[in-house]
Amino acid sequence: MNPVIESAGLRKEFGSKAAVDDLTLTVGRGEVFGFLGPNGAGKTTSMKMLLGLVTPTAGAGRVLGAPLGDVKARAKMGFLPEHFRFQDWLSGREFLRFHGRLYGLAGGALTSRIDQLLKRVDLLDAADRPLRGYSKGMLQRIGLAQALLNRPDLVFLDEPTSGLDPLGRFLVRDIIIELREQGASVFVNSHLLSEVEVTCDRVAFVKRGRVVREMALAEQAGELSVELKLGSVDAPLLAGLAQFGRDVRQVDGLVRLTAPGEATLPDMARWLVAQGVSIYRLAADHKSLEALFLEVMGEDERPG
Amino acid sequence: MMGILTMAHLTLHEVKGRKVALAALILGAAFLVVFGAGFYFVHREMTGGNPGLTPARAQLSAQQNVGLSFLVMAGLYAVNFLMVMMAVLMPVDTLAGDIRSGVIQTLVTKPLRRASIVLGKWLAFWVVLALYLVMMAGGVMLIARVITGYDVPNAPAGLALMLLEGTLLMTLSILGGTRLSTLANGVMVFGLYGLAFIGGWLEQLGALLGNMTTRNIGVIASLIVPSEAMWQLASHSMQPALIREVSITPFSVVSVPSAGMVVWALVYTLGTLLLALRQFGKRDL
């Protein structure tokens, strides 16, 4: 499988501050890739380097097989910026027509593509009104349509749901899923984790300009976060629990650990009983992306 | 090439959509109406209250010619100033504003070179500027011709020089927008215009007084920004030979900028445009 995005050691400094320290990642064809991190972690700058909007200070990368900033490769790329602002004197339809022409599209093919997209993002009735009268959600939807005009192989979405109400979010989610079904790849910047969880195949957590963890979401689906309330706890007991999972720790009188799957739970309970320990509670939950996010970011991360 | 034309089309759409074209058209028409009315009554006064004496038949006296030339040059001088304003203000926000608002981001990520975006905008503004100049200067000349039969000498050459002046300032305004905020850009370009303006007057004054130092300071200012020199050359070429000789009006040009200055203005404009393409091409957006 040839990757749609490969980058090695991409770095961007603004003045003396490094916005992105070392971006090294690979996104496969047909993959929906979530790029997660708090505000200010360097997500947007990373995306801009991949798009050729920002020149890296160091490092290299290839997108759709071409070096960063390649003009031709952009014909198969789509992009919805985070702070979407468009030519607000244009109507929705005119806006899509101009951007379609910038993609090199024209004629009847463009017209029918515009109608198709207007319908898809539910803006047919507003299509002939100027953009200055659009709500934030409508602007984001027309922006999304703009990013899909050329039937891209790779779509970059920077916080695509941040301005949207729940219905708008469902629409974005469905479009991402459709893109995957059509074989397109999607690179999504987000801090809205629950949505990412539903749509992404793989995620990378970025912290202070560095990818700190990269994982396939299917990988972690089996893992359970286990919480125990026990009669007595001592160090040998904690050491013994380590055979059932990792990250064993004692928090607020509770014992927590990460178990590889449900099958371990009965074994763990039997072992504890055999040790003569009273069990007041044994709870296991699938770890949410949110919990994982907090775990990866660590306690020292402050709101950005 | 398609990219440039699409960008030019989009920019023309913006000029229309943002009511720039409408404002220029309405106020331009108002200017011409006022000029025409004033011109008509002054001319009637000059011909002794007998405007029926249309010069299509009557020969204009030399004295009348001086008076008419003065009036027409006053009109063209005002048009020149308005055109300078248009040249600087129209594109002052086009790149700076699009960069600031983020509009530029969905343009630059399309499969076209960044240079095409700048060239498309440049082309569109140049077309609007040229149309504006032809409407305004052409209007002034037409009014003079219809009312008095006075023909401005060398009108095409004069208009071309004025357009070169406007193009130069417009290109500077586009260059500024690749780096500066809208406000800083406006301040910079009008500052440069002011430099050229005072340089032009110093050159004339120096020549008139025979003070070479003053004149040279003026010439140097004109080399830094050769826009005013183009107006002076235009003004010189659009006055009858008689007035040129005696240099008795504020529009008379004592120290006539050389053909070399025209070449320099062309090179300067081209260089400014290339610099704008380069600056915009490499900046982070």
PDB file of N, CA and C in Angstrom, chain A residues 131-203:
ATOM      1  N   LEU A 131     -22.866  34.677   0.246  1.00  0.00           N
ATOM      2  CA  LEU A 131     -22.295  33.987   1.403  1.00  0.00           C
ATOM      3  C   LEU A 131     -22.334  34.854   2.657  1.00  0.00           C
ATOM      4  N   ARG A 132     -22.382  36.191   2.463  1.00  0.00           N
ATOM      5  CA  ARG A 132     -22.363  37.043   3.656  1.00  0.00           C
ATOM      6  C   ARG A 132     -23.599  36.834   4.523  1.00  0.00           C
ATOM      7  N   GLY A 133     -24.628  36.238   3.929  1.00  0.00           N
ATOM      8  CA  GLY A 133     -25.830  35.979   4.713  1.00  0.00           C
ATOM      9  C   GLY A 133     -25.873  34.576   5.318  1.00  0.00           C
ATOM     10  N   TYR A 134     -24.812  33.805   5.120  1.00  0.00           N
ATOM     11  CA  TYR A 134     -24.792  32.426   5.618  1.00  0.00           C
ATOM     12  C   TYR A 134     -24.455  32.395   7.111  1.00  0.00           C
ATOM     13  N   SER A 135     -25.005  31.402   7.812  1.00  0.00           N
ATOM     14  CA  SER A 135     -24.615  31.175   9.199  1.00  0.00           C
ATOM     15  C   SER A 135     -23.260  30.481   9.209  1.00  0.00           C
ATOM     16  N   LYS A 136     -22.663  30.384  10.382  1.00  0.00           N
ATOM     17  CA  LYS A 136     -21.347  29.753  10.484  1.00  0.00           C
ATOM     18  C   LYS A 136     -21.398  28.304   9.992  1.00  0.00           C
ATOM     19  N   GLY A 137     -22.452  27.610  10.387  1.00  0.00           N
ATOM     20  CA  GLY A 137     -22.585  26.218   9.964  1.00  0.00           C
ATOM     21  C   GLY A 137     -22.746  26.093   8.457  1.00  0.00           C
ATOM     22  N   MET A 138     -23.517  27.015   7.867  1.00  0.00           N
ATOM     23  CA  MET A 138     -23.705  26.972   6.409  1.00  0.00           C
ATOM     24  C   MET A 138     -22.384  27.230   5.692  1.00  0.00           C
ATOM     25  N   LEU A 139     -21.606  28.189   6.230  1.00  0.00           N
ATOM     26  CA  LEU A 139     -20.312  28.491   5.612  1.00  0.00           C
ATOM     27  C   LEU A 139     -19.394  27.281   5.660  1.00  0.00           C
ATOM     28  N   GLN A 140     -19.447  26.580   6.790  1.00  0.00           N
ATOM     29  CA  GLN A 140     -18.574  25.425   6.913  1.00  0.00           C
ATOM     30  C   GLN A 140     -19.002  24.323   5.939  1.00  0.00           C
ATOM     31  N   ARG A 141     -20.308  24.226   5.741  1.00  0.00           N
ATOM     32  CA  ARG A 141     -20.796  23.206   4.814  1.00  0.00           C
ATOM     33  C   ARG A 141     -20.457  23.556   3.363  1.00  0.00           C
ATOM     34  N   ILE A 142     -20.571  24.843   3.018  1.00  0.00           N
ATOM     35  CA  ILE A 142     -20.220  25.213   1.636  1.00  0.00           C
ATOM     36  C   ILE A 142     -18.704  25.047   1.448  1.00  0.00           C
ATOM     37  N   GLY A 143     -17.965  25.297   2.528  1.00  0.00           N
ATOM     38  CA  GLY A 143     -16.512  25.097   2.486  1.00  0.00           C
ATOM     39  C   GLY A 143     -16.162  23.634   2.283  1.00  0.00           C
ATOM     40  N   LEU A 144     -16.939  22.788   2.903  1.00  0.00           N
ATOM     41  CA  LEU A 144     -16.734  21.349   2.757  1.00  0.00           C
ATOM     42  C   LEU A 144     -17.033  20.935   1.316  1.00  0.00           C
ATOM     43  N   ALA A 145     -18.117  21.470   0.766  1.00  0.00           N
ATOM     44  CA  ALA A 145     -18.452  21.177  -0.633  1.00  0.00           C
ATOM     45  C   ALA A 145     -17.306  21.615  -1.538  1.00  0.00           C
ATOM     46  N   GLN A 146     -16.732  22.789  -1.241  1.00  0.00           N
ATOM     47  CA  GLN A 146     -15.598  23.327  -1.994  1.00  0.00           C
ATOM     48  C   GLN A 146     -14.426  22.356  -1.986  1.00  0.00           C
ATOM     49  N   ALA A 147     -14.217  21.691  -0.837  1.00  0.00           N
ATOM     50  CA  ALA A 147     -13.070  20.789  -0.711  1.00  0.00           C
ATOM     51  C   ALA A 147     -13.289  19.478  -1.478  1.00  0.00           C
ATOM     52  N   LEU A 148     -14.530  19.237  -1.905  1.00  0.00           N
ATOM     53  CA  LEU A 148     -14.846  17.953  -2.558  1.00  0.00           C
ATOM     54  C   LEU A 148     -15.101  18.092  -4.050  1.00  0.00           C
ATOM     55  N   LEU A 149     -15.033  19.359  -4.557  1.00  0.00           N
ATOM     56  CA  LEU A 149     -15.374  19.634  -5.952  1.00  0.00           C
ATOM     57  C   LEU A 149     -14.645  18.722  -6.935  1.00  0.00           C
ATOM     58  N   ASN A 150     -13.363  18.483  -6.672  1.00  0.00           N
ATOM     59  CA  ASN A 150     -12.520  17.782  -7.632  1.00  0.00           C
ATOM     60  C   ASN A 150     -12.483  16.273  -7.405  1.00  0.00           C
ATOM     61  N   ARG A 151     -13.422  15.740  -6.618  1.00  0.00           N
ATOM     62  CA  ARG A 151     -13.389  14.321  -6.228  1.00  0.00           C
ATOM     63  C   ARG A 151     -11.976  13.945  -5.789  1.00  0.00           C
ATOM     64  N   PRO A 152     -11.532  14.540  -4.687  1.00  0.00           N
ATOM     65  CA  PRO A 152     -10.122  14.401  -4.294  1.00  0.00           C
ATOM     66  C   PRO A 152      -9.765  12.995  -3.838  1.00  0.00           C
ATOM     67  N   ASP A 153      -8.473  12.672  -3.960  1.00  0.00           N
ATOM     68  CA  ASP A 153      -7.945  11.425  -3.405  1.00  0.00           C
ATOM     69  C   ASP A 153      -7.578  11.612  -1.940  1.00  0.00           C
ATOM     70  N   LEU A 154      -7.323  12.872  -1.586  1.00  0.00           N
ATOM     71  CA  LEU A 154      -6.901  13.163  -0.217  1.00  0.00           C
ATOM     72  C   LEU A 154      -7.548  14.470   0.232  1.00  0.00           C
ATOM     73  N   VAL A 155      -8.236  14.402   1.367  1.00  0.00           N
ATOM     74  CA  VAL A 155      -8.933  15.597   1.866  1.00  0.00           C
ATOM     75  C   VAL A 155      -8.341  15.983   3.215  1.00  0.00           C
ATOM     76  N   PHE A 156      -8.001  17.254   3.362  1.00  0.00           N
ATOM     77  CA  PHE A 156      -7.522  17.785   4.633  1.00  0.00           C
ATOM     78  C   PHE A 156      -8.653  18.571   5.293  1.00  0.00           C
ATOM     79  N   LEU A 157      -9.004  18.195   6.491  1.00  0.00           N
ATOM     80  CA  LEU A 157     -10.057  18.910   7.206  1.00  0.00           C
ATOM     81  C   LEU A 157      -9.478  19.402   8.528  1.00  0.00           C
ATOM     82  N   ASP A 158      -9.465  20.725   8.707  1.00  0.00           N
ATOM     83  CA  ASP A 158      -8.913  21.290   9.936  1.00  0.00           C
ATOM     84  C   ASP A 158     -10.066  21.638  10.868  1.00  0.00           C
ATOM     85  N   GLU A 159     -10.230  20.883  11.907  1.00  0.00           N
ATOM     86  CA  GLU A 159     -11.331  21.053  12.862  1.00  0.00           C
ATOM     87  C   GLU A 159     -12.670  21.183  12.128  1.00  0.00           C
ATOM     88  N   PRO A 160     -13.064  20.175  11.387  1.00  0.00           N
ATOM     89  CA  PRO A 160     -14.219  20.336  10.493  1.00  0.00           C
ATOM     90  C   PRO A 160     -15.555  20.457  11.210  1.00  0.00           C
ATOM     91  N   THR A 161     -15.614  20.130  12.475  1.00  0.00           N
ATOM     92  CA  THR A 161     -16.928  20.164  13.128  1.00  0.00           C
ATOM     93  C   THR A 161     -17.010  21.214  14.221  1.00  0.00           C
ATOM     94  N   SER A 162     -15.941  22.016  14.351  1.00  0.00           N
ATOM     95  CA  SER A 162     -15.898  22.898  15.520  1.00  0.00           C
ATOM     96  C   SER A 162     -17.020  23.936  15.535  1.00  0.00           C
ATOM     97  N   GLY A 163     -17.496  24.361  14.348  1.00  0.00           N
ATOM     98  CA  GLY A 163     -18.519  25.402  14.356  1.00  0.00           C
ATOM     99  C   GLY A 163     -19.925  24.869  14.165  1.00  0.00           C
ATOM    100  N   LEU A 164     -20.065  23.551  14.181  1.00  0.00           N
ATOM    101  CA  LEU A 164     -21.335  22.983  13.736  1.00  0.00           C
ATOM    102  C   LEU A 164     -22.213  22.503  14.881  1.00  0.00           C
ATOM    103  N   ASP A 165     -23.506  22.568  14.663  1.00  0.00           N
ATOM    104  CA  ASP A 165     -24.454  21.979  15.605  1.00  0.00           C
ATOM    105  C   ASP A 165     -24.454  20.461  15.379  1.00  0.00           C
ATOM    106  N   PRO A 166     -25.113  19.714  16.265  1.00  0.00           N
ATOM    107  CA  PRO A 166     -25.051  18.242  16.148  1.00  0.00           C
ATOM    108  C   PRO A 166     -25.434  17.727  14.767  1.00  0.00           C
ATOM    109  N   LEU A 167     -26.451  18.318  14.128  1.00  0.00           N
ATOM    110  CA  LEU A 167     -26.852  17.837  12.802  1.00  0.00           C
ATOM    111  C   LEU A 167     -25.733  18.040  11.792  1.00  0.00           C
ATOM    112  N   GLY A 168     -25.086  19.204  11.867  1.00  0.00           N
ATOM    113  CA  GLY A 168     -23.970  19.496  10.984  1.00  0.00           C
ATOM    114  C   GLY A 168     -22.826  18.521  11.208  1.00  0.00           C
ATOM    115  N   ARG A 169     -22.636  18.166  12.480  1.00  0.00           N
ATOM    116  CA  ARG A 169     -21.559  17.221  12.791  1.00  0.00           C
ATOM    117  C   ARG A 169     -21.828  15.845  12.209  1.00  0.00           C
ATOM    118  N   PHE A 170     -23.074  15.435  12.286  1.00  0.00           N
ATOM    119  CA  PHE A 170     -23.429  14.134  11.704  1.00  0.00           C
ATOM    120  C   PHE A 170     -23.157  14.150  10.208  1.00  0.00           C
ATOM    121  N   LEU A 171     -23.466  15.301   9.583  1.00  0.00           N
ATOM    122  CA  LEU A 171     -23.253  15.416   8.139  1.00  0.00           C
ATOM    123  C   LEU A 171     -21.773  15.247   7.805  1.00  0.00           C
ATOM    124  N   VAL A 172     -20.926  15.945   8.556  1.00  0.00           N
ATOM    125  CA  VAL A 172     -19.486  15.854   8.315  1.00  0.00           C
ATOM    126  C   VAL A 172     -19.016  14.417   8.521  1.00  0.00           C
ATOM    127  N   ARG A 173     -19.517  13.798   9.597  1.00  0.00           N
ATOM    128  CA  ARG A 173     -19.127  12.426   9.894  1.00  0.00           C
ATOM    129  C   ARG A 173     -19.518  11.506   8.736  1.00  0.00           C
ATOM    130  N   ASP A 174     -20.747  11.670   8.250  1.00  0.00           N
ATOM    131  CA  ASP A 174     -21.211  10.821   7.149  1.00  0.00           C
ATOM    132  C   ASP A 174     -20.382  11.038   5.887  1.00  0.00           C
ATOM    133  N   ILE A 175     -20.027  12.301   5.650  1.00  0.00           N
ATOM    134  CA  ILE A 175     -19.232  12.583   4.446  1.00  0.00           C
ATOM    135  C   ILE A 175     -17.862  11.938   4.553  1.00  0.00           C
ATOM    136  N   ILE A 176     -17.275  11.992   5.746  1.00  0.00           N
ATOM    137  CA  ILE A 176     -15.965  11.342   5.936  1.00  0.00           C
ATOM    138  C   ILE A 176     -16.090   9.838   5.667  1.00  0.00           C
ATOM    139  N   ILE A 177     -17.160   9.251   6.179  1.00  0.00           N
ATOM    140  CA  ILE A 177     -17.356   7.802   5.975  1.00  0.00           C
ATOM    141  C   ILE A 177     -17.553   7.494   4.490  1.00  0.00           C
ATOM    142  N   GLU A 178     -18.316   8.361   3.805  1.00  0.00           N
ATOM    143  CA  GLU A 178     -18.510   8.179   2.355  1.00  0.00           C
ATOM    144  C   GLU A 178     -17.185   8.259   1.602  1.00  0.00           C
ATOM    145  N   LEU A 179     -16.364   9.238   2.003  1.00  0.00           N
ATOM    146  CA  LEU A 179     -15.071   9.397   1.333  1.00  0.00           C
ATOM    147  C   LEU A 179     -14.237   8.130   1.482  1.00  0.00           C
ATOM    148  N   ARG A 180     -14.284   7.540   2.678  1.00  0.00           N
ATOM    149  CA  ARG A 180     -13.518   6.314   2.894  1.00  0.00           C
ATOM    150  C   ARG A 180     -14.050   5.190   2.015  1.00  0.00           C
ATOM    151  N   GLU A 181     -15.387   5.130   1.925  1.00  0.00           N
ATOM    152  CA  GLU A 181     -15.983   4.090   1.079  1.00  0.00           C
ATOM    153  C   GLU A 181     -15.578   4.253  -0.375  1.00  0.00           C
ATOM    154  N   GLN A 182     -15.393   5.526  -0.790  1.00  0.00           N
ATOM    155  CA  GLN A 182     -14.986   5.766  -2.181  1.00  0.00           C
ATOM    156  C   GLN A 182     -13.488   5.573  -2.380  1.00  0.00           C
ATOM    157  N   GLY A 183     -12.797   5.242  -1.306  1.00  0.00           N
ATOM    158  CA  GLY A 183     -11.360   4.983  -1.431  1.00  0.00           C
ATOM    159  C   GLY A 183     -10.480   6.200  -1.219  1.00  0.00           C
ATOM    160  N   ALA A 184     -11.075   7.324  -0.836  1.00  0.00           N
ATOM    161  CA  ALA A 184     -10.273   8.530  -0.595  1.00  0.00           C
ATOM    162  C   ALA A 184      -9.658   8.469   0.805  1.00  0.00           C
ATOM    163  N   SER A 185      -8.584   9.214   0.979  1.00  0.00           N
ATOM    164  CA  SER A 185      -7.957   9.313   2.295  1.00  0.00           C
ATOM    165  C   SER A 185      -8.350  10.647   2.917  1.00  0.00           C
ATOM    166  N   VAL A 186      -8.453  10.643   4.227  1.00  0.00           N
ATOM    167  CA  VAL A 186      -8.837  11.879   4.916  1.00  0.00           C
ATOM    168  C   VAL A 186      -7.872  12.122   6.066  1.00  0.00           C
ATOM    169  N   PHE A 187      -7.403  13.352   6.153  1.00  0.00           N
ATOM    170  CA  PHE A 187      -6.530  13.762   7.260  1.00  0.00           C
ATOM    171  C   PHE A 187      -7.301  14.804   8.062  1.00  0.00           C
ATOM    172  N   VAL A 188      -7.688  14.439   9.283  1.00  0.00           N
ATOM    173  CA  VAL A 188      -8.553  15.329  10.082  1.00  0.00           C
ATOM    174  C   VAL A 188      -7.801  15.828  11.309  1.00  0.00           C
ATOM    175  N   ASN A 189      -7.744  17.136  11.455  1.00  0.00           N
ATOM    176  CA  ASN A 189      -7.293  17.722  12.715  1.00  0.00           C
ATOM    177  C   ASN A 189      -8.493  17.855  13.614  1.00  0.00           C
ATOM    178  N   SER A 190      -8.355  17.453  14.854  1.00  0.00           N
ATOM    179  CA  SER A 190      -9.527  17.608  15.715  1.00  0.00           C
ATOM    180  C   SER A 190      -9.160  17.573  17.179  1.00  0.00           C
ATOM    181  N   HIS A 191      -9.988  18.211  17.980  1.00  0.00           N
ATOM    182  CA  HIS A 191      -9.904  17.967  19.410  1.00  0.00           C
ATOM    183  C   HIS A 191     -11.256  17.473  19.918  1.00  0.00           C
ATOM    184  N   LEU A 192     -12.190  17.247  18.975  1.00  0.00           N
ATOM    185  CA  LEU A 192     -13.487  16.706  19.356  1.00  0.00           C
ATOM    186  C   LEU A 192     -13.397  15.188  19.210  1.00  0.00           C
ATOM    187  N   LEU A 193     -13.098  14.546  20.330  1.00  0.00           N
ATOM    188  CA  LEU A 193     -12.625  13.168  20.250  1.00  0.00           C
ATOM    189  C   LEU A 193     -13.710  12.159  19.943  1.00  0.00           C
ATOM    190  N   SER A 194     -14.912  12.402  20.434  1.00  0.00           N
ATOM    191  CA  SER A 194     -15.936  11.385  20.237  1.00  0.00           C
ATOM    192  C   SER A 194     -16.223  11.179  18.760  1.00  0.00           C
ATOM    193  N   GLU A 195     -16.136  12.265  17.984  1.00  0.00           N
ATOM    194  CA  GLU A 195     -16.388  12.116  16.550  1.00  0.00           C
ATOM    195  C   GLU A 195     -15.255  11.392  15.850  1.00  0.00           C
ATOM    196  N   VAL A 196     -14.058  11.708  16.298  1.00  0.00           N
ATOM    197  CA  VAL A 196     -12.891  11.072  15.705  1.00  0.00           C
ATOM    198  C   VAL A 196     -12.973   9.561  15.915  1.00  0.00           C
ATOM    199  N   GLU A 197     -13.415   9.210  17.116  1.00  0.00           N
ATOM    200  CA  GLU A 197     -13.523   7.806  17.468  1.00  0.00           C
ATOM    201  C   GLU A 197     -14.382   7.044  16.469  1.00  0.00           C
ATOM    202  N   VAL A 198     -15.454   7.683  16.025  1.00  0.00           N
ATOM    203  CA  VAL A 198     -16.364   6.993  15.122  1.00  0.00           C
ATOM    204  C   VAL A 198     -15.800   6.897  13.715  1.00  0.00           C
ATOM    205  N   THR A 199     -15.053   7.930  13.293  1.00  0.00           N
ATOM    206  CA  THR A 199     -14.697   7.991  11.875  1.00  0.00           C
ATOM    207  C   THR A 199     -13.281   7.536  11.562  1.00  0.00           C
ATOM    208  N   CYS A 200     -12.358   7.627  12.509  1.00  0.00           N
ATOM    209  CA  CYS A 200     -10.950   7.439  12.142  1.00  0.00           C
ATOM    210  C   CYS A 200     -10.507   5.985  12.221  1.00  0.00           C
ATOM    211  N   ASP A 201      -9.632   5.621  11.284  1.00  0.00           N
ATOM    212  CA  ASP A 201      -9.012   4.312  11.326  1.00  0.00           C
ATOM    213  C   ASP A 201      -7.810   4.348  12.253  1.00  0.00           C
ATOM    214  N   ARG A 202      -7.133   5.471  12.210  1.00  0.00           N
ATOM    215  CA  ARG A 202      -5.892   5.575  12.952  1.00  0.00           C
ATOM    216  C   ARG A 202      -5.769   6.993  13.484  1.00  0.00           C
ATOM    217  N   VAL A 203      -5.126   7.141  14.613  1.00  0.00           N
ATOM    218  CA  VAL A 203      -4.935   8.486  15.159  1.00  0.00           C
ATOM    219  C   VAL A 203      -3.482   8.677  15.572  1.00  0.00           C
TER     220      VAL A 203
END
